Coordinates of C-alpha atoms in Angstrom, one line a residue:
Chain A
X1 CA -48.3 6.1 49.7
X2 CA -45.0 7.8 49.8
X3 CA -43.7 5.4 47.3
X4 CA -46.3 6.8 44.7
X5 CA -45.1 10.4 45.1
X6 CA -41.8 9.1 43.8
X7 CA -40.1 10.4 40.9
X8 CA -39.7 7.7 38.0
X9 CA -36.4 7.0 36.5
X10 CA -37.4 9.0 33.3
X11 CA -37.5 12.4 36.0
X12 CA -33.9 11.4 36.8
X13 CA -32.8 11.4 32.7
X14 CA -34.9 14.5 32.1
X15 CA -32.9 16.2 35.3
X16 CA -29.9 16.0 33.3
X17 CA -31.1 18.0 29.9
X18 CA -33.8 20.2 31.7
X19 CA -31.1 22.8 32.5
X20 CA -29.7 23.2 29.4
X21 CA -33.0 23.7 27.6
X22 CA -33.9 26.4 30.3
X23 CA -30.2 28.1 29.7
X24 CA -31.2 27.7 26.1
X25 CA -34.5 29.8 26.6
X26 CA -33.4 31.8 29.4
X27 CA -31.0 33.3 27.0
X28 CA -32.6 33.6 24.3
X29 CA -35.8 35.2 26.2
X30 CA -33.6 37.8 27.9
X31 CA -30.6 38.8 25.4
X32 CA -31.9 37.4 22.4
X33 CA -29.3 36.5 19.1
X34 CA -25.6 36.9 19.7
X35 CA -24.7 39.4 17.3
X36 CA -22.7 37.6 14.5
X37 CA -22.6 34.3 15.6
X38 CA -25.2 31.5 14.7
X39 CA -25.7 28.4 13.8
X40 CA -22.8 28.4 11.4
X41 CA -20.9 28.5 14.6
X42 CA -22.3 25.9 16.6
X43 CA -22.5 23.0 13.7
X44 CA -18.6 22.8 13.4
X45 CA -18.0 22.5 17.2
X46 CA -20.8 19.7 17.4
X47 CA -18.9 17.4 14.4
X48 CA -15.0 18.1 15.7
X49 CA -16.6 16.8 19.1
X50 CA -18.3 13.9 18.4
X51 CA -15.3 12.6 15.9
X52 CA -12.4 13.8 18.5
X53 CA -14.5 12.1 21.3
X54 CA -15.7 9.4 19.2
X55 CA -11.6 8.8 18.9
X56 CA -10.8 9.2 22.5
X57 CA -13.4 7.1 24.0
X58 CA -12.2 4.1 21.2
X59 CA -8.8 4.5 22.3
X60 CA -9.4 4.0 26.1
X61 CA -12.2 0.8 25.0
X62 CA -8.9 -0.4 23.2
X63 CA -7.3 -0.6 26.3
X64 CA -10.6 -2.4 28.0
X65 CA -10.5 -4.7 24.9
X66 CA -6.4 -6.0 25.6
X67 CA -8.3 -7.2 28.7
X68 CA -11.0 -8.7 26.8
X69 CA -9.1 -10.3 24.5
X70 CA -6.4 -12.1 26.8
X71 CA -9.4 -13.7 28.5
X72 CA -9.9 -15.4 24.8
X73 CA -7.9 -18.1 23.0
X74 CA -7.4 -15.3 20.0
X75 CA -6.6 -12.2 22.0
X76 CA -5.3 -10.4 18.4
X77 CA -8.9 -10.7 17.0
X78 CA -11.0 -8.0 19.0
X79 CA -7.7 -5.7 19.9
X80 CA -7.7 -5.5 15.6
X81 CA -11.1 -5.1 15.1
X82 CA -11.0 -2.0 17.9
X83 CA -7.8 -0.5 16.2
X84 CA -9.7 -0.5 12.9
X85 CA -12.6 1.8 14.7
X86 CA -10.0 4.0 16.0
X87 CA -8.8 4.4 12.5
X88 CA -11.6 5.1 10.7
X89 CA -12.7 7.2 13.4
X90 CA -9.3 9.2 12.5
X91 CA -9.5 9.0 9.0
X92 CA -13.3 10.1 8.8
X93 CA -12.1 13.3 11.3
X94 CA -9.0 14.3 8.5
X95 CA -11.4 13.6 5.7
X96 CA -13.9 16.0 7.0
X97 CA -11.6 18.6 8.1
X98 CA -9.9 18.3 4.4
X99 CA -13.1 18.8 3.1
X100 CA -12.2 22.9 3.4
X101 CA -13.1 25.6 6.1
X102 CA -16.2 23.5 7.0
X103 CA -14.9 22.1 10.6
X104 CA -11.9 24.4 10.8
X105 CA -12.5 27.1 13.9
X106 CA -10.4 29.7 12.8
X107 CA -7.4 27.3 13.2
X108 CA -5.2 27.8 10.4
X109 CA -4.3 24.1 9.2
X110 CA -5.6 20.4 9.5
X111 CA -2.7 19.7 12.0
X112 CA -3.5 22.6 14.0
X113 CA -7.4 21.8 14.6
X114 CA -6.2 18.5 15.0
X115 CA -4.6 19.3 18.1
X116 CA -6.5 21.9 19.0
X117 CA -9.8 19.4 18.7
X118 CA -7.2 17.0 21.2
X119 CA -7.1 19.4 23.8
X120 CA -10.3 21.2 23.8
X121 CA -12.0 17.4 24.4
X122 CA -9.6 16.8 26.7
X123 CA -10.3 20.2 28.7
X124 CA -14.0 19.1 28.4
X125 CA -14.0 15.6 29.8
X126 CA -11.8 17.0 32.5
X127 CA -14.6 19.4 33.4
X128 CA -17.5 16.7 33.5
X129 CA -15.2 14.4 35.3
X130 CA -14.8 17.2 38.3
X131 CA -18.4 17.9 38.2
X132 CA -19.1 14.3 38.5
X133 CA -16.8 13.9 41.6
X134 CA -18.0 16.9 43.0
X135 CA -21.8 15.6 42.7
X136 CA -20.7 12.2 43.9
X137 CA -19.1 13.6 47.1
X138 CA -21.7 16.1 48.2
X139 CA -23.9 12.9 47.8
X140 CA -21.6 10.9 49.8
X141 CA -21.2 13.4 51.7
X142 CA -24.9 13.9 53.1
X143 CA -25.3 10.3 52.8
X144 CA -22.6 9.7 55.6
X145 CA -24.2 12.9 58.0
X146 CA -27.7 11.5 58.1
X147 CA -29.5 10.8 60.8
X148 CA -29.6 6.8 60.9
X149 CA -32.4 5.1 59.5
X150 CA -32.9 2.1 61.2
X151 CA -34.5 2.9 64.7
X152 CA -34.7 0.9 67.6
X153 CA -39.0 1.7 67.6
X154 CA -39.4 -0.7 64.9
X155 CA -37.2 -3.5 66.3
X156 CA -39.6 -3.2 68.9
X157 CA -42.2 -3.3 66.8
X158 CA -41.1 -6.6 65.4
X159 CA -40.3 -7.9 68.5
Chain B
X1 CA 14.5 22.9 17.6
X2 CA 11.2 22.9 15.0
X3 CA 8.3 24.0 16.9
X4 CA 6.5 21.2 16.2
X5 CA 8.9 19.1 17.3
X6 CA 9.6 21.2 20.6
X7 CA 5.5 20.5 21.2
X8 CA 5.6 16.7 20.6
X9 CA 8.7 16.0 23.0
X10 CA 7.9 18.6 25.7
X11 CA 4.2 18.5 25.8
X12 CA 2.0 15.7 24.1
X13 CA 4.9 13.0 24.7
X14 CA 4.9 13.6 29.0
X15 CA 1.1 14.2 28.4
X16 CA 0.8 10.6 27.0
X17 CA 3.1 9.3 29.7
X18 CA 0.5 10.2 32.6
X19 CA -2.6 7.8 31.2
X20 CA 0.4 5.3 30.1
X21 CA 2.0 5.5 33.7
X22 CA -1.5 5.0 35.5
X23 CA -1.7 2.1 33.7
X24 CA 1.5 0.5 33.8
X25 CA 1.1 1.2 38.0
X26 CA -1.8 -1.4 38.2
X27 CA 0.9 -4.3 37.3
X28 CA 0.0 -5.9 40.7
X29 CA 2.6 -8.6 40.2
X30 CA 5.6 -6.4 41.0
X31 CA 5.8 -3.2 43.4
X32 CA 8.7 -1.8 41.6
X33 CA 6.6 -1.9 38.6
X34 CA 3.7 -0.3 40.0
X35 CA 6.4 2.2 41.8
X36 CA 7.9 3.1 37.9
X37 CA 4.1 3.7 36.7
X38 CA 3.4 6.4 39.2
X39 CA 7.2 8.1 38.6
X40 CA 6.4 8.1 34.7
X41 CA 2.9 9.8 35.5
X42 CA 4.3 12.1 37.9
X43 CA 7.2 12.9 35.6
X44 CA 4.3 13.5 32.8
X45 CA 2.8 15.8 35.2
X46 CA 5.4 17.6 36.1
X47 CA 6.8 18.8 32.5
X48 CA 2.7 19.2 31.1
X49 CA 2.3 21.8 34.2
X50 CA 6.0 23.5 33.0
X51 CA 4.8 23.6 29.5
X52 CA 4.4 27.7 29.0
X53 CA 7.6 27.7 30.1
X54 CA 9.3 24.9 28.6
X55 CA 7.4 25.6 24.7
X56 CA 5.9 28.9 25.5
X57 CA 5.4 29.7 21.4
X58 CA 3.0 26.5 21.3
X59 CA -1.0 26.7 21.5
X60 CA -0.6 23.3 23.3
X61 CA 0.8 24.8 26.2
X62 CA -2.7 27.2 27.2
X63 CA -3.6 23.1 28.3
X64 CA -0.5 23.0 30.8
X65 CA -1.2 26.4 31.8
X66 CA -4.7 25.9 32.6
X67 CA -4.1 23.1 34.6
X68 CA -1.5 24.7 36.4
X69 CA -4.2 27.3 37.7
X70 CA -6.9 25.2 38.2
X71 CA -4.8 22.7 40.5
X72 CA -4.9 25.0 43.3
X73 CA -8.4 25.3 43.7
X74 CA -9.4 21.3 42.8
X75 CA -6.9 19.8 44.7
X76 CA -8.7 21.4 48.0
X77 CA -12.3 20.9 46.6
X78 CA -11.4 17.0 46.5
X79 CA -9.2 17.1 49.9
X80 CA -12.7 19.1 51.2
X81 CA -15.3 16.3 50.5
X82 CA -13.1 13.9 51.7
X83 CA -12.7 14.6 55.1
X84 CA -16.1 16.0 55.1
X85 CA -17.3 13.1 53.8
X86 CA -15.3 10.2 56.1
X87 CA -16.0 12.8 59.6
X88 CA -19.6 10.9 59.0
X89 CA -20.9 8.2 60.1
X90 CA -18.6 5.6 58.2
X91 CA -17.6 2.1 59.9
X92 CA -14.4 2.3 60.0
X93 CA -11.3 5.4 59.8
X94 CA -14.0 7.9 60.9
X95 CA -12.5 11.7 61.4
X96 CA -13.0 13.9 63.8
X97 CA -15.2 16.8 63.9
X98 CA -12.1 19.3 63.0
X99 CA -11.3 17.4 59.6
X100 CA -15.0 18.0 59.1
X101 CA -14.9 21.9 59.7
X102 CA -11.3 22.0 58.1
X103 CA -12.8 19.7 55.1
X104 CA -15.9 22.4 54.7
X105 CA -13.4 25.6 55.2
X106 CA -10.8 23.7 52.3
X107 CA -14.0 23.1 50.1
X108 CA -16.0 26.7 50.6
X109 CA -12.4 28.4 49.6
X110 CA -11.8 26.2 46.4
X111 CA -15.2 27.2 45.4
X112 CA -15.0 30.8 46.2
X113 CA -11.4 30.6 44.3
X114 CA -13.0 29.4 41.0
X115 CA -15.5 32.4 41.4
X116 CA -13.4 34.9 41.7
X117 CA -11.0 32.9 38.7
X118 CA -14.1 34.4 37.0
X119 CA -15.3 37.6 38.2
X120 CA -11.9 38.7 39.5
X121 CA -8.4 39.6 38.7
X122 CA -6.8 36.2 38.6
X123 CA -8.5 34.9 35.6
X124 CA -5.6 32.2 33.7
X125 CA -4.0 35.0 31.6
X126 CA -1.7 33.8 28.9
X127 CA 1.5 35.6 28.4
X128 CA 0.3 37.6 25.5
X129 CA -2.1 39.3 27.6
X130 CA -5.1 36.9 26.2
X131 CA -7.3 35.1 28.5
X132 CA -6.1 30.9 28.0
X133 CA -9.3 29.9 25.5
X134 CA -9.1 26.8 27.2
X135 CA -10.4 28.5 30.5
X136 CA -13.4 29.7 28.2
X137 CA -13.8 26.0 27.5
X138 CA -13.9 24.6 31.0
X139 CA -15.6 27.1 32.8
X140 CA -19.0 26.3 31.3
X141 CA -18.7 22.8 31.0
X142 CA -18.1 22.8 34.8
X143 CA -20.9 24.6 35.3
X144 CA -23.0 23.3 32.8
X145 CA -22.0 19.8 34.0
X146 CA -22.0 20.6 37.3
X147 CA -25.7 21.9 37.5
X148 CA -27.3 18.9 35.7
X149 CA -25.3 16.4 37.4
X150 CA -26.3 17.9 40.4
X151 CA -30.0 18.1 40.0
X152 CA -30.2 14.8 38.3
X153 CA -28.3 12.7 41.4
X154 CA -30.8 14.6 43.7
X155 CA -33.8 13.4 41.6
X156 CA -32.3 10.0 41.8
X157 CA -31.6 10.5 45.7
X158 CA -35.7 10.8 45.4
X159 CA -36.4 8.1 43.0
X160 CA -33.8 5.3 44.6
X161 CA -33.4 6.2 47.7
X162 CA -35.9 5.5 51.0
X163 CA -36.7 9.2 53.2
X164 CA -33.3 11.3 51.3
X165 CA -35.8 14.4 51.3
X166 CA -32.8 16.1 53.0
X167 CA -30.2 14.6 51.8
X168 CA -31.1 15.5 48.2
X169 CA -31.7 19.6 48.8
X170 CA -28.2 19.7 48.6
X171 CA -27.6 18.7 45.7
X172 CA -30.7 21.0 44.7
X173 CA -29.1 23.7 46.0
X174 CA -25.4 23.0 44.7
X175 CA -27.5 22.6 41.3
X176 CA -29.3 26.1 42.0
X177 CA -26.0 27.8 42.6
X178 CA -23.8 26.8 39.6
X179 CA -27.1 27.7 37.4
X180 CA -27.2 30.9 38.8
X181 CA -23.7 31.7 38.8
X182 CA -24.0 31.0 35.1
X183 CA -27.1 33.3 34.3
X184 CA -25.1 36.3 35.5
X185 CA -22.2 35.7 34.2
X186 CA -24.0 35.4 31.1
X187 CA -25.6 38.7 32.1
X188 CA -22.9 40.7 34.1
X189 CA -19.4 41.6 32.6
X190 CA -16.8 40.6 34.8
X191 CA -13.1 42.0 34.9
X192 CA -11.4 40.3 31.7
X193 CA -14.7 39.1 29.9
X194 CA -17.6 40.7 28.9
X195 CA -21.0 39.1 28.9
X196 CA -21.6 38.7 25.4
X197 CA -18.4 36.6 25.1
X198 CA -19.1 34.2 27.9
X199 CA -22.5 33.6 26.3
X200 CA -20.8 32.4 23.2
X201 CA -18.8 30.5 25.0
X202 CA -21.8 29.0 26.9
X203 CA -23.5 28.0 23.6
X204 CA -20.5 26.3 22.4
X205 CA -19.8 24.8 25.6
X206 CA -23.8 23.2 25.0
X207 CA -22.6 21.7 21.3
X208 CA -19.5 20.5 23.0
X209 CA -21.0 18.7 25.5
X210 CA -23.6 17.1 22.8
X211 CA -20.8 16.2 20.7
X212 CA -18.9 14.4 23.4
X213 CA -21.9 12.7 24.5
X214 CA -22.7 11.2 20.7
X215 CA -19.3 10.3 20.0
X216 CA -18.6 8.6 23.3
X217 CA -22.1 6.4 22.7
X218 CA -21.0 5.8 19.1
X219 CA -17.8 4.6 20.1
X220 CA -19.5 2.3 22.9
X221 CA -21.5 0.8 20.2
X222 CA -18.1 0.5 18.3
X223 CA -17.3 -1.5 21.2
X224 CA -20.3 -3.6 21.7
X225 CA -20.6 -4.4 18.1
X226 CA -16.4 -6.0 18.0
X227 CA -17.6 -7.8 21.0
X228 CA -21.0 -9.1 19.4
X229 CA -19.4 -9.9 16.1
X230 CA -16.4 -11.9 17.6
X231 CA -18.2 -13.7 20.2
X232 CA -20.3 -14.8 17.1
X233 CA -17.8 -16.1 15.3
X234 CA -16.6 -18.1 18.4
X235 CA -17.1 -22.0 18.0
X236 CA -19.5 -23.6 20.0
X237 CA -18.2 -25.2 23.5
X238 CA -18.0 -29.2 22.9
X239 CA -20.8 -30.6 24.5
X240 CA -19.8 -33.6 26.8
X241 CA -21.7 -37.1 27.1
X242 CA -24.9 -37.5 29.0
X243 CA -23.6 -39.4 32.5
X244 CA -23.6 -43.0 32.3
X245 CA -25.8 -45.7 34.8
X246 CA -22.2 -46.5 36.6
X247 CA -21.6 -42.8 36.6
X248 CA -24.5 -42.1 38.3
X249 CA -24.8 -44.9 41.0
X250 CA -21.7 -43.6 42.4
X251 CA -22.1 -39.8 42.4
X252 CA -25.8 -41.0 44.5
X253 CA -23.1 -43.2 46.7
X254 CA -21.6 -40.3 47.1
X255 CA -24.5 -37.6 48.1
X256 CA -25.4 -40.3 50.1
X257 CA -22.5 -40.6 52.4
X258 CA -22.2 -37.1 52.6
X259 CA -25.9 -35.8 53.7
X260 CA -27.6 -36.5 57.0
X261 CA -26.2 -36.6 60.4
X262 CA -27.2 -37.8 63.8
X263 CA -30.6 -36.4 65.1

């Protein structure tokens, strides 16, 4: 019975967006637009993230892929297909900043949102990662200050 | 010095050597090695965390300086669960009940010191008199993060785990918290930033954490697809001869000398 009152797997995935739709509405309901600032706004963050991401999560998969490839008779062959990812990746992010004040938030050069895209990811992923370990050791934490769940009744039982 | 320059040597070079040095510390082969790697990642450390003072004109050192205030408070949030955590009931190198209370007391005051990095005085103030943009960056993703994370492990506390009703309403509650923490600061000016800033940064904080999360699957499918494509163009193992009559009346010799026993 208490295995049908159980939350699926597809609860668990929706636990990780519900709370930023109900920010999202919350918001919105209470204080309504933020003056001068929109869409517009939002659009240039989401591109510099996925490409500076996109870049940083290749680069460390490079490093999984030196692994990878000295397990192989031909370690050179996946290490060079990786490095050309990384490369586009870097390419497609100048190309698009080039492109004019499209993905350029109020930085005044290429170079500059360059670096500036660099550390804001990496101020990001530092963020998640502490909210992960924090999660993971209240977890652990209540895990290891549980009552027992093995009781001597149903050795008994089996006996 | 060019300032540019000054920013690669003093900043992004020792900020390279601390991934680089973790790595070159897992040599297993040799201790001195492994001993180099850590030196290189604590020398990276130590000149990132100097960085407003060592190229104070560059934008690159708000990263340094952030760090350098949020150390404080996540170094005893991490030293917190830990004891908490291994005072439990673990097999082996259990603590005693004072780590545990000196765990929770380390872990309430890291928590309390991030609040009050908000609401109070000690915000990361840069040297101009500007609040570090970078704390307007990490802020909300930590609680944005922190709040799904949170909620999602507890719902899979439910779904995987067998009687964790109680067990998970922490993580409910930890989940609870950081959301409401967020709504007023959202709502509630605090003493360096108003409301309607921290909501923009909230919002960007949300495409942020989108981006990051559809370039890091794109670059796993990056990964997966070099993988698939190479193993592809692998040739085919050489398949070896069936075993021959001779062949097999000895390896049955064999099982046979080897199985059974006395009854």
């Amino acid at each position: 019975m208490a295995e049908n009152n159980k939350p699926s797997a597809k609860v668990v995935l929706i636990g990780l967006l519900f709370p930023v739709i109900l920010i999202i509405a919350l918001d919105y309901t209470i204080n309504g637009e933020i003056p001068g600032f929109g869409i517009d706004d939002l659009n240039p963050r989401i591109a510099n993230s996925v490409l500076t991401s996109f870049i940083l999560v290749s680069t460390f998969l490079l490093g999984n892929m030196f692994f990878y490839g000295e397990s192989r008779k031909r370690p050179l062959a996946p290490i060079f297909g990786m490095i050309v990812a990384v490369l586009i990746g870097l390419f497609a992010t100048v190309f698009f900043i080039n492109q004019g004040p499209m993905l350029l938030e109020g930085n005044g050069s290429v170079r500059a949102q360059l670096v500036y895209n660099i550390g804001h990811t990496i101020v990001s992923i530092l963020a998640l990662t502490l909210s992960l370990i924090i999660t993971l050791g209240i977890l652990f934490s209540t895990i290891t200050h549980s009552s027992s769940k093995i009781s001597n009744t149903s050795f008994f039982e089996e006996e | 010095m060019d300032e540019i320059v000054e920013a690669a040597l003093l900043f992004w070079l020792p900020f390279a050597f601390i991934p680089f040095g973790l790595w070159f510390s897992q040599v297993k082969s040799s201790i001195i090695s492994s001993r180099i790697g850590y030196l290189i990642a604590l020398f990276g450390v130590i000149f990132v965390l100097a960085s407003p003072w060592t190229v104070p004109k560059s934008p690159s050192s708000a990263v340094g300086h952030l760090l350098g205030f949020i150390a404080g408070p996540t170094i005893m949030i991490l030293i917190g669960l830990f004891k908490i955590a291994y005072s439990g009931n673990v097999p082996v190198g259990r603590l005693s009940i004072n780590d545990r209370n000196f765990g929770l007391a380390l872990f309430f005051i890291g928590i309390i010191w991030f609040s009050l990095m908000h609401w109070w005085e000690i915000t990361p103030v840069m040297s101009s008199g500007e609040i570090n943009r970078y704390w307007l960056i990490f802020l909300p993703n930590l609680l944005i993060s922190l709040t799904c994370l949170s909620l999602a492990g507890g719902l899979a506390m439910l779904s995987f785990g067998d009687s964790r009703t109680s067990e998970s309403r922490y993580l409910f509650g930890t989940s609870i918290v950081s959301f409401a923490f967020l709504i007023c600061a959202m709502n509630i000016d605090s003493t360096n930033i108003d409301a309607v800033g921290f909501r923009e940064y909230v919002w960007l904080s949300i495409a942020d954490l989108i981006g990051i999360v559809i370039g890091s699957v794109l670059a796993i499918i990056c990964f997966a697809s070099v993988i698939f494509v190479y193993e592809n163009t692998l040739p085919k193992p050489k398949s070896i001869d069936a075993p021959t009559t001779e062949e097999l009346s000895k390896i049955s010799q064999v099982i046979l000398d080897n199985i059974g026993g006395e009854e």
